[in-house]
PDB file of C-alpha atoms in Angstrom:
ATOM      1  CA  GLU C   1     -16.521 -17.760  18.748  1.00  0.00           C
ATOM      2  CA  PRO C   2     -12.742 -17.234  18.446  1.00  0.00           C
ATOM      3  CA  GLU C   3     -11.763 -14.052  16.691  1.00  0.00           C
ATOM      4  CA  VAL C   4      -8.790 -12.084  15.498  1.00  0.00           C
ATOM      5  CA  THR C   5      -8.280  -8.969  17.581  1.00  0.00           C
ATOM      6  CA  GLN C   6      -6.379  -5.870  16.556  1.00  0.00           C
ATOM      7  CA  THR C   7      -5.089  -2.811  18.353  1.00  0.00           C
ATOM      8  CA  PRO C   8      -5.260   0.112  18.060  1.00  0.00           C
ATOM      9  CA  SER C   9      -8.547   0.550  16.275  1.00  0.00           C
ATOM     10  CA  HIS C  10      -7.452   3.957  15.064  1.00  0.00           C
ATOM     11  CA  GLN C  11      -4.092   5.716  15.073  1.00  0.00           C
ATOM     12  CA  VAL C  12      -3.086   9.116  13.788  1.00  0.00           C
ATOM     13  CA  THR C  13       0.617   9.608  13.228  1.00  0.00           C
ATOM     14  CA  GLN C  14       2.885  12.191  11.702  1.00  0.00           C
ATOM     15  CA  MET C  15       4.666  11.439   8.469  1.00  0.00           C
ATOM     16  CA  GLY C  16       8.046   9.869   9.110  1.00  0.00           C
ATOM     17  CA  GLN C  17       7.066   8.350  12.434  1.00  0.00           C
ATOM     18  CA  GLU C  18       7.196   4.658  13.207  1.00  0.00           C
ATOM     19  CA  VAL C  19       3.954   2.789  13.759  1.00  0.00           C
ATOM     20  CA  ILE C  20       3.332  -0.665  15.196  1.00  0.00           C
ATOM     21  CA  LEU C  21       0.011  -2.345  14.622  1.00  0.00           C
ATOM     22  CA  ARG C  22      -0.767  -5.289  16.835  1.00  0.00           C
ATOM     23  CA  CYS C  23      -2.793  -8.406  16.274  1.00  0.00           C
ATOM     24  CA  VAL C  24      -3.746 -11.444  18.284  1.00  0.00           C
ATOM     25  CA  PRO C  25      -4.655 -14.171  15.791  1.00  0.00           C
ATOM     26  CA  ILE C  26      -7.023 -17.022  16.601  1.00  0.00           C
ATOM     27  CA  SER C  27      -5.168 -19.161  19.107  1.00  0.00           C
ATOM     28  CA  ASN C  28      -4.663 -22.429  17.222  1.00  0.00           C
ATOM     29  CA  HIS C  29      -4.011 -20.828  13.859  1.00  0.00           C
ATOM     30  CA  LEU C  30      -0.654 -21.150  12.161  1.00  0.00           C
ATOM     31  CA  TYR C  31      -0.811 -18.873   9.133  1.00  0.00           C
ATOM     32  CA  PHE C  32      -0.920 -15.125   9.602  1.00  0.00           C
ATOM     33  CA  TYR C  33      -1.508 -12.303   7.188  1.00  0.00           C
ATOM     34  CA  TRP C  34      -1.640  -8.564   6.898  1.00  0.00           C
ATOM     35  CA  TYR C  35      -3.849  -6.900   4.329  1.00  0.00           C
ATOM     36  CA  ARG C  36      -4.756  -3.284   3.850  1.00  0.00           C
ATOM     37  CA  GLN C  37      -7.519  -1.287   2.228  1.00  0.00           C
ATOM     38  CA  ILE C  38      -6.964   2.279   1.159  1.00  0.00           C
ATOM     39  CA  LEU C  39     -10.219   4.222   1.315  1.00  0.00           C
ATOM     40  CA  GLY C  40     -12.379   3.398  -1.693  1.00  0.00           C
ATOM     41  CA  GLN C  41     -10.042   0.743  -3.031  1.00  0.00           C
ATOM     42  CA  LYS C  42      -9.892  -3.007  -2.804  1.00  0.00           C
ATOM     43  CA  VAL C  43      -8.409  -5.128  -0.056  1.00  0.00           C
ATOM     44  CA  GLU C  44      -4.731  -5.700  -0.879  1.00  0.00           C
ATOM     45  CA  PHE C  45      -2.400  -8.407   0.352  1.00  0.00           C
ATOM     46  CA  LEU C  46       0.730  -7.258   2.160  1.00  0.00           C
ATOM     47  CA  VAL C  47       2.413 -10.271   3.710  1.00  0.00           C
ATOM     48  CA  SER C  48       1.920 -13.819   4.927  1.00  0.00           C
ATOM     49  CA  PHE C  49       3.801 -15.405   7.802  1.00  0.00           C
ATOM     50  CA  TYR C  50       4.244 -19.030   8.773  1.00  0.00           C
ATOM     51  CA  ASN C  51       6.629 -20.887  11.023  1.00  0.00           C
ATOM     52  CA  ASN C  52       8.206 -17.654  12.229  1.00  0.00           C
ATOM     53  CA  GLU C  53       9.106 -16.363   8.827  1.00  0.00           C
ATOM     54  CA  ILE C  54       7.629 -14.480   5.923  1.00  0.00           C
ATOM     55  CA  SER C  55       6.281 -16.916   3.365  1.00  0.00           C
ATOM     56  CA  GLU C  56       5.131 -14.387   0.801  1.00  0.00           C
ATOM     57  CA  LYS C  57       4.981 -10.637   0.402  1.00  0.00           C
ATOM     58  CA  SER C  58       3.585  -8.210  -2.128  1.00  0.00           C
ATOM     59  CA  GLU C  59       5.252  -5.289  -3.867  1.00  0.00           C
ATOM     60  CA  ILE C  60       3.628  -2.981  -1.324  1.00  0.00           C
ATOM     61  CA  PHE C  61       5.592  -4.641   1.480  1.00  0.00           C
ATOM     62  CA  ASP C  62       8.860  -2.813   0.948  1.00  0.00           C
ATOM     63  CA  ASP C  63      11.774  -2.233   3.324  1.00  0.00           C
ATOM     64  CA  GLN C  64       9.695   0.172   5.399  1.00  0.00           C
ATOM     65  CA  PHE C  65       7.489  -2.698   6.521  1.00  0.00           C
ATOM     66  CA  SER C  66       8.327  -5.556   8.852  1.00  0.00           C
ATOM     67  CA  VAL C  67       6.406  -8.211  10.727  1.00  0.00           C
ATOM     68  CA  GLU C  68       7.172 -10.015  13.901  1.00  0.00           C
ATOM     69  CA  ARG C  69       5.710 -12.640  16.164  1.00  0.00           C
ATOM     70  CA  PRO C  70       7.429 -11.626  19.382  1.00  0.00           C
ATOM     71  CA  ASP C  71       5.687 -14.197  21.561  1.00  0.00           C
ATOM     72  CA  GLY C  72       3.215 -17.026  21.189  1.00  0.00           C
ATOM     73  CA  SER C  73       0.193 -14.840  20.712  1.00  0.00           C
ATOM     74  CA  ASN C  74       0.981 -11.484  19.124  1.00  0.00           C
ATOM     75  CA  PHE C  75       1.656 -10.715  15.486  1.00  0.00           C
ATOM     76  CA  THR C  76       2.796  -7.192  14.693  1.00  0.00           C
ATOM     77  CA  LEU C  77       3.184  -5.036  11.621  1.00  0.00           C
ATOM     78  CA  LYS C  78       5.730  -2.240  11.848  1.00  0.00           C
ATOM     79  CA  ILE C  79       5.971   0.653   9.437  1.00  0.00           C
ATOM     80  CA  ARG C  80       9.351   2.234  10.008  1.00  0.00           C
ATOM     81  CA  SER C  81       8.834   5.674   8.505  1.00  0.00           C
ATOM     82  CA  THR C  82       5.250   6.343   7.572  1.00  0.00           C
ATOM     83  CA  LYS C  83       4.233   8.124   4.399  1.00  0.00           C
ATOM     84  CA  LEU C  84       0.968   9.857   3.593  1.00  0.00           C
ATOM     85  CA  GLU C  85       0.064   7.039   1.212  1.00  0.00           C
ATOM     86  CA  ASP C  86       0.284   4.511   4.064  1.00  0.00           C
ATOM     87  CA  SER C  87      -3.034   5.865   5.333  1.00  0.00           C
ATOM     88  CA  ALA C  88      -5.367   2.893   5.145  1.00  0.00           C
ATOM     89  CA  MET C  89      -7.267   0.307   7.124  1.00  0.00           C
ATOM     90  CA  TYR C  90      -4.892  -2.518   8.011  1.00  0.00           C
ATOM     91  CA  PHE C  91      -6.366  -5.954   8.552  1.00  0.00           C
ATOM     92  CA  CYS C  92      -4.724  -8.845  10.312  1.00  0.00           C
ATOM     93  CA  ALA C  93      -5.944 -12.318   9.404  1.00  0.00           C
ATOM     94  CA  SER C  94      -5.213 -15.891  10.350  1.00  0.00           C
ATOM     95  CA  ARG C  95      -5.879 -19.401   9.135  1.00  0.00           C
ATOM     96  CA  GLY C  96      -5.683 -22.807  10.730  1.00  0.00           C
ATOM     97  CA  TRP C  97      -3.554 -25.732   9.612  1.00  0.00           C
ATOM     98  CA  THR C  98      -6.344 -27.659   7.971  1.00  0.00           C
ATOM     99  CA  GLY C  99      -8.812 -24.959   7.047  1.00  0.00           C
ATOM    100  CA  ASN C 100      -8.954 -22.895   3.901  1.00  0.00           C
ATOM    101  CA  THR C 101     -10.854 -20.004   5.400  1.00  0.00           C
ATOM    102  CA  ILE C 102      -8.980 -16.898   6.436  1.00  0.00           C
ATOM    103  CA  TYR C 103     -10.497 -14.936   9.297  1.00  0.00           C
ATOM    104  CA  PHE C 104     -10.009 -11.210   9.579  1.00  0.00           C
ATOM    105  CA  GLY C 105      -9.774  -8.831  12.475  1.00  0.00           C
ATOM    106  CA  GLU C 106     -11.768  -5.634  12.755  1.00  0.00           C
ATOM    107  CA  GLY C 107      -8.919  -3.581  11.346  1.00  0.00           C
ATOM    108  CA  SER C 108      -6.667  -0.753  12.468  1.00  0.00           C
ATOM    109  CA  TRP C 109      -7.334   2.537  10.796  1.00  0.00           C
ATOM    110  CA  LEU C 110      -4.047   4.380  10.240  1.00  0.00           C
ATOM    111  CA  THR C 111      -4.072   8.046   9.322  1.00  0.00           C
ATOM    112  CA  VAL C 112      -0.751   9.633   8.408  1.00  0.00           C
ATOM    113  CA  VAL C 113      -0.732  13.426   8.513  1.00  0.00           C
TER     114      VAL C 113
ATOM    115  CA  ASP L   1      -3.565  -7.390 -13.191  1.00  0.00           C
ATOM    116  CA  GLN L   2      -7.000  -8.157 -11.831  1.00  0.00           C
ATOM    117  CA  GLN L   3      -7.122 -11.862 -11.195  1.00  0.00           C
ATOM    118  CA  VAL L   4     -10.477 -11.541  -9.452  1.00  0.00           C
ATOM    119  CA  LYS L   5     -13.029  -9.206 -10.956  1.00  0.00           C
ATOM    120  CA  GLN L   6     -16.305  -7.949  -9.610  1.00  0.00           C
ATOM    121  CA  ASN L   7     -17.620  -5.873 -12.465  1.00  0.00           C
ATOM    122  CA  SER L   8     -20.643  -4.437 -10.687  1.00  0.00           C
ATOM    123  CA  PRO L   9     -19.595  -1.826  -8.148  1.00  0.00           C
ATOM    124  CA  SER L  10     -23.109  -1.631  -6.745  1.00  0.00           C
ATOM    125  CA  LEU L  11     -26.440  -3.439  -6.697  1.00  0.00           C
ATOM    126  CA  SER L  12     -29.832  -2.437  -5.318  1.00  0.00           C
ATOM    127  CA  VAL L  13     -32.440  -5.045  -4.483  1.00  0.00           C
ATOM    128  CA  GLN L  14     -35.826  -4.899  -2.815  1.00  0.00           C
ATOM    129  CA  GLU L  15     -36.257  -6.621   0.507  1.00  0.00           C
ATOM    130  CA  GLY L  16     -37.466 -10.171   0.053  1.00  0.00           C
ATOM    131  CA  ARG L  17     -36.098 -10.522  -3.474  1.00  0.00           C
ATOM    132  CA  ILE L  18     -33.000 -12.380  -4.588  1.00  0.00           C
ATOM    133  CA  SER L  19     -29.600 -10.676  -4.664  1.00  0.00           C
ATOM    134  CA  ILE L  20     -27.103 -12.073  -7.146  1.00  0.00           C
ATOM    135  CA  LEU L  21     -23.507 -10.952  -6.873  1.00  0.00           C
ATOM    136  CA  ASN L  22     -21.109 -11.992  -9.582  1.00  0.00           C
ATOM    137  CA  CYS L  23     -17.400 -12.632  -9.698  1.00  0.00           C
ATOM    138  CA  ASP L  24     -15.028 -13.664 -12.482  1.00  0.00           C
ATOM    139  CA  TYR L  25     -11.474 -14.896 -12.175  1.00  0.00           C
ATOM    140  CA  THR L  26      -8.627 -15.396 -14.586  1.00  0.00           C
ATOM    141  CA  ASN L  27      -6.212 -17.655 -12.725  1.00  0.00           C
ATOM    142  CA  SER L  28      -7.022 -21.281 -13.497  1.00  0.00           C
ATOM    143  CA  MET L  29      -4.893 -22.347 -10.529  1.00  0.00           C
ATOM    144  CA  PHE L  30      -7.443 -20.947  -8.074  1.00  0.00           C
ATOM    145  CA  ASP L  31      -9.125 -23.810  -6.307  1.00  0.00           C
ATOM    146  CA  TYR L  32     -10.831 -22.205  -3.345  1.00  0.00           C
ATOM    147  CA  PHE L  33     -13.234 -19.305  -3.439  1.00  0.00           C
ATOM    148  CA  LEU L  34     -14.692 -17.266  -0.616  1.00  0.00           C
ATOM    149  CA  TRP L  35     -17.221 -14.504  -0.143  1.00  0.00           C
ATOM    150  CA  TYR L  36     -16.761 -11.904   2.539  1.00  0.00           C
ATOM    151  CA  LYS L  37     -19.155  -9.256   3.736  1.00  0.00           C
ATOM    152  CA  LYS L  38     -17.805  -5.947   4.941  1.00  0.00           C
ATOM    153  CA  TYR L  39     -19.377  -3.051   6.771  1.00  0.00           C
ATOM    154  CA  PRO L  40     -17.652   0.361   6.804  1.00  0.00           C
ATOM    155  CA  ALA L  41     -14.734   0.574   9.231  1.00  0.00           C
ATOM    156  CA  GLU L  42     -14.958  -3.125  10.056  1.00  0.00           C
ATOM    157  CA  GLY L  43     -13.000  -6.159   8.939  1.00  0.00           C
ATOM    158  CA  PRO L  44     -14.238  -8.556   6.249  1.00  0.00           C
ATOM    159  CA  THR L  45     -16.505 -11.207   7.725  1.00  0.00           C
ATOM    160  CA  PHE L  46     -16.399 -14.642   6.171  1.00  0.00           C
ATOM    161  CA  LEU L  47     -19.727 -15.671   4.652  1.00  0.00           C
ATOM    162  CA  ILE L  48     -19.420 -18.781   2.557  1.00  0.00           C
ATOM    163  CA  SER L  49     -16.857 -20.641   0.483  1.00  0.00           C
ATOM    164  CA  ILE L  50     -16.613 -23.245  -2.214  1.00  0.00           C
ATOM    165  CA  SER L  51     -13.824 -25.473  -3.414  1.00  0.00           C
ATOM    166  CA  SER L  52     -13.197 -26.198  -7.049  1.00  0.00           C
ATOM    167  CA  ILE L  53     -14.420 -29.774  -6.729  1.00  0.00           C
ATOM    168  CA  LYS L  54     -17.944 -28.508  -6.149  1.00  0.00           C
ATOM    169  CA  ASP L  55     -20.289 -26.396  -8.187  1.00  0.00           C
ATOM    170  CA  LYS L  56     -22.649 -25.330  -5.428  1.00  0.00           C
ATOM    171  CA  ASN L  57     -22.530 -24.701  -1.710  1.00  0.00           C
ATOM    172  CA  GLU L  58     -25.469 -23.578   0.370  1.00  0.00           C
ATOM    173  CA  ASP L  59     -25.675 -22.121   3.854  1.00  0.00           C
ATOM    174  CA  GLY L  60     -29.042 -20.806   4.905  1.00  0.00           C
ATOM    175  CA  ARG L  61     -29.994 -17.832   2.757  1.00  0.00           C
ATOM    176  CA  PHE L  62     -26.615 -17.855   1.020  1.00  0.00           C
ATOM    177  CA  THR L  63     -25.697 -20.035  -1.939  1.00  0.00           C
ATOM    178  CA  VAL L  64     -22.502 -19.877  -3.957  1.00  0.00           C
ATOM    179  CA  PHE L  65     -22.348 -21.292  -7.464  1.00  0.00           C
ATOM    180  CA  LEU L  66     -19.114 -22.060  -9.270  1.00  0.00           C
ATOM    181  CA  ASN L  67     -18.766 -22.471 -13.018  1.00  0.00           C
ATOM    182  CA  LYS L  68     -15.176 -23.557 -13.553  1.00  0.00           C
ATOM    183  CA  SER L  69     -15.326 -23.636 -17.322  1.00  0.00           C
ATOM    184  CA  ALA L  70     -16.474 -20.026 -17.376  1.00  0.00           C
ATOM    185  CA  LYS L  71     -14.244 -19.057 -14.427  1.00  0.00           C
ATOM    186  CA  HIS L  72     -17.271 -17.503 -12.827  1.00  0.00           C
ATOM    187  CA  LEU L  73     -18.878 -17.654  -9.453  1.00  0.00           C
ATOM    188  CA  SER L  74     -21.915 -16.032  -7.983  1.00  0.00           C
ATOM    189  CA  LEU L  75     -23.414 -15.467  -4.574  1.00  0.00           C
ATOM    190  CA  HIS L  76     -27.163 -15.678  -4.212  1.00  0.00           C
ATOM    191  CA  ILE L  77     -28.903 -14.232  -1.194  1.00  0.00           C
ATOM    192  CA  VAL L  78     -32.551 -15.098  -0.844  1.00  0.00           C
ATOM    193  CA  PRO L  79     -34.584 -13.583   0.592  1.00  0.00           C
ATOM    194  CA  SER L  80     -32.574 -10.372   0.844  1.00  0.00           C
ATOM    195  CA  GLN L  81     -32.874  -8.422   4.074  1.00  0.00           C
ATOM    196  CA  PRO L  82     -31.975  -4.808   4.892  1.00  0.00           C
ATOM    197  CA  GLY L  83     -29.226  -6.085   7.203  1.00  0.00           C
ATOM    198  CA  ASP L  84     -27.546  -7.628   4.168  1.00  0.00           C
ATOM    199  CA  SER L  85     -26.654  -4.144   2.941  1.00  0.00           C
ATOM    200  CA  ALA L  86     -22.851  -4.103   2.873  1.00  0.00           C
ATOM    201  CA  VAL L  87     -19.915  -4.474   0.511  1.00  0.00           C
ATOM    202  CA  TYR L  88     -19.395  -8.044  -0.657  1.00  0.00           C
ATOM    203  CA  PHE L  89     -15.942  -9.209  -1.661  1.00  0.00           C
ATOM    204  CA  CYS L  90     -15.156 -12.233  -3.729  1.00  0.00           C
ATOM    205  CA  ALA L  91     -11.764 -13.784  -2.952  1.00  0.00           C
ATOM    206  CA  ALA L  92      -9.802 -16.710  -4.322  1.00  0.00           C
ATOM    207  CA  ARG L  93      -6.643 -18.642  -3.663  1.00  0.00           C
ATOM    208  CA  ASP L  94      -4.800 -21.645  -4.975  1.00  0.00           C
ATOM    209  CA  SER L  95      -3.475 -24.510  -2.862  1.00  0.00           C
ATOM    210  CA  GLY L  96      -0.806 -24.116  -0.227  1.00  0.00           C
ATOM    211  CA  ASN L  97      -0.172 -21.052   1.866  1.00  0.00           C
ATOM    212  CA  THR L  98      -0.955 -18.581  -0.864  1.00  0.00           C
ATOM    213  CA  PRO L  99      -2.635 -15.298  -0.054  1.00  0.00           C
ATOM    214  CA  LEU L 100      -6.209 -14.510  -0.876  1.00  0.00           C
ATOM    215  CA  VAL L 101      -6.735 -12.345  -3.912  1.00  0.00           C
ATOM    216  CA  PHE L 102      -9.714 -10.037  -3.557  1.00  0.00           C
ATOM    217  CA  GLY L 103     -12.045  -8.468  -6.051  1.00  0.00           C
ATOM    218  CA  LYS L 104     -12.903  -4.787  -5.728  1.00  0.00           C
ATOM    219  CA  GLY L 105     -16.211  -5.511  -4.067  1.00  0.00           C
ATOM    220  CA  THR L 106     -19.871  -4.920  -4.834  1.00  0.00           C
ATOM    221  CA  ARG L 107     -21.928  -2.647  -2.628  1.00  0.00           C
ATOM    222  CA  LEU L 108     -25.318  -4.250  -2.026  1.00  0.00           C
ATOM    223  CA  SER L 109     -28.203  -2.092  -0.897  1.00  0.00           C
ATOM    224  CA  VAL L 110     -31.351  -3.889   0.171  1.00  0.00           C
ATOM    225  CA  ILE L 111     -34.278  -1.521   0.142  1.00  0.00           C
ATOM    226  CA  ALA L 112     -37.152  -2.062   2.538  1.00  0.00           C
TER     227      ALA L 112
END
């Protein structure tokens, strides 16, 4: 069964460092998303991406965050200068053209120290 | 602003009995509802969904009921199994490329 894959599964970084989280969405999907879940809290929307541009973003997704689809398969989330409060599980997700279901990856656990 | 609410943070059920997880929403524009199951340190796994034109959708042991007038949906799991123990998230979206809005989740524990 096709799945969304994410790397790394876990990353520890120092505050102020740049982090890139990578995702390979399901191959024929066209809509891409990043969500995050801070420990003990709910899953929060960060950004959606379609047709090579951001279609919607939340208040969390400030200037420190950016997304890119550098080639036909990868979808990346970059945090330019990490803060302690960026520590969370980051989930990539994708959706097909006709479907309503969004499929999630296993997540990348980011710890900022 | 909680558009999707899961008011029970946890639920314990005996193996073999029915688990009922509830979800309320406030946005009347939502027209598609999904349930996800999540284990610790893993991504949400899609379970079952329902569109606003239906009031029930069934898939094996899982049934989702939608009451549009009450803006309420529920997930029934019967019979419950120990492997069902996880956090269950209700999520909703309206039409178009709008993001899913998640509830806070309900932790289900199925006791053998």
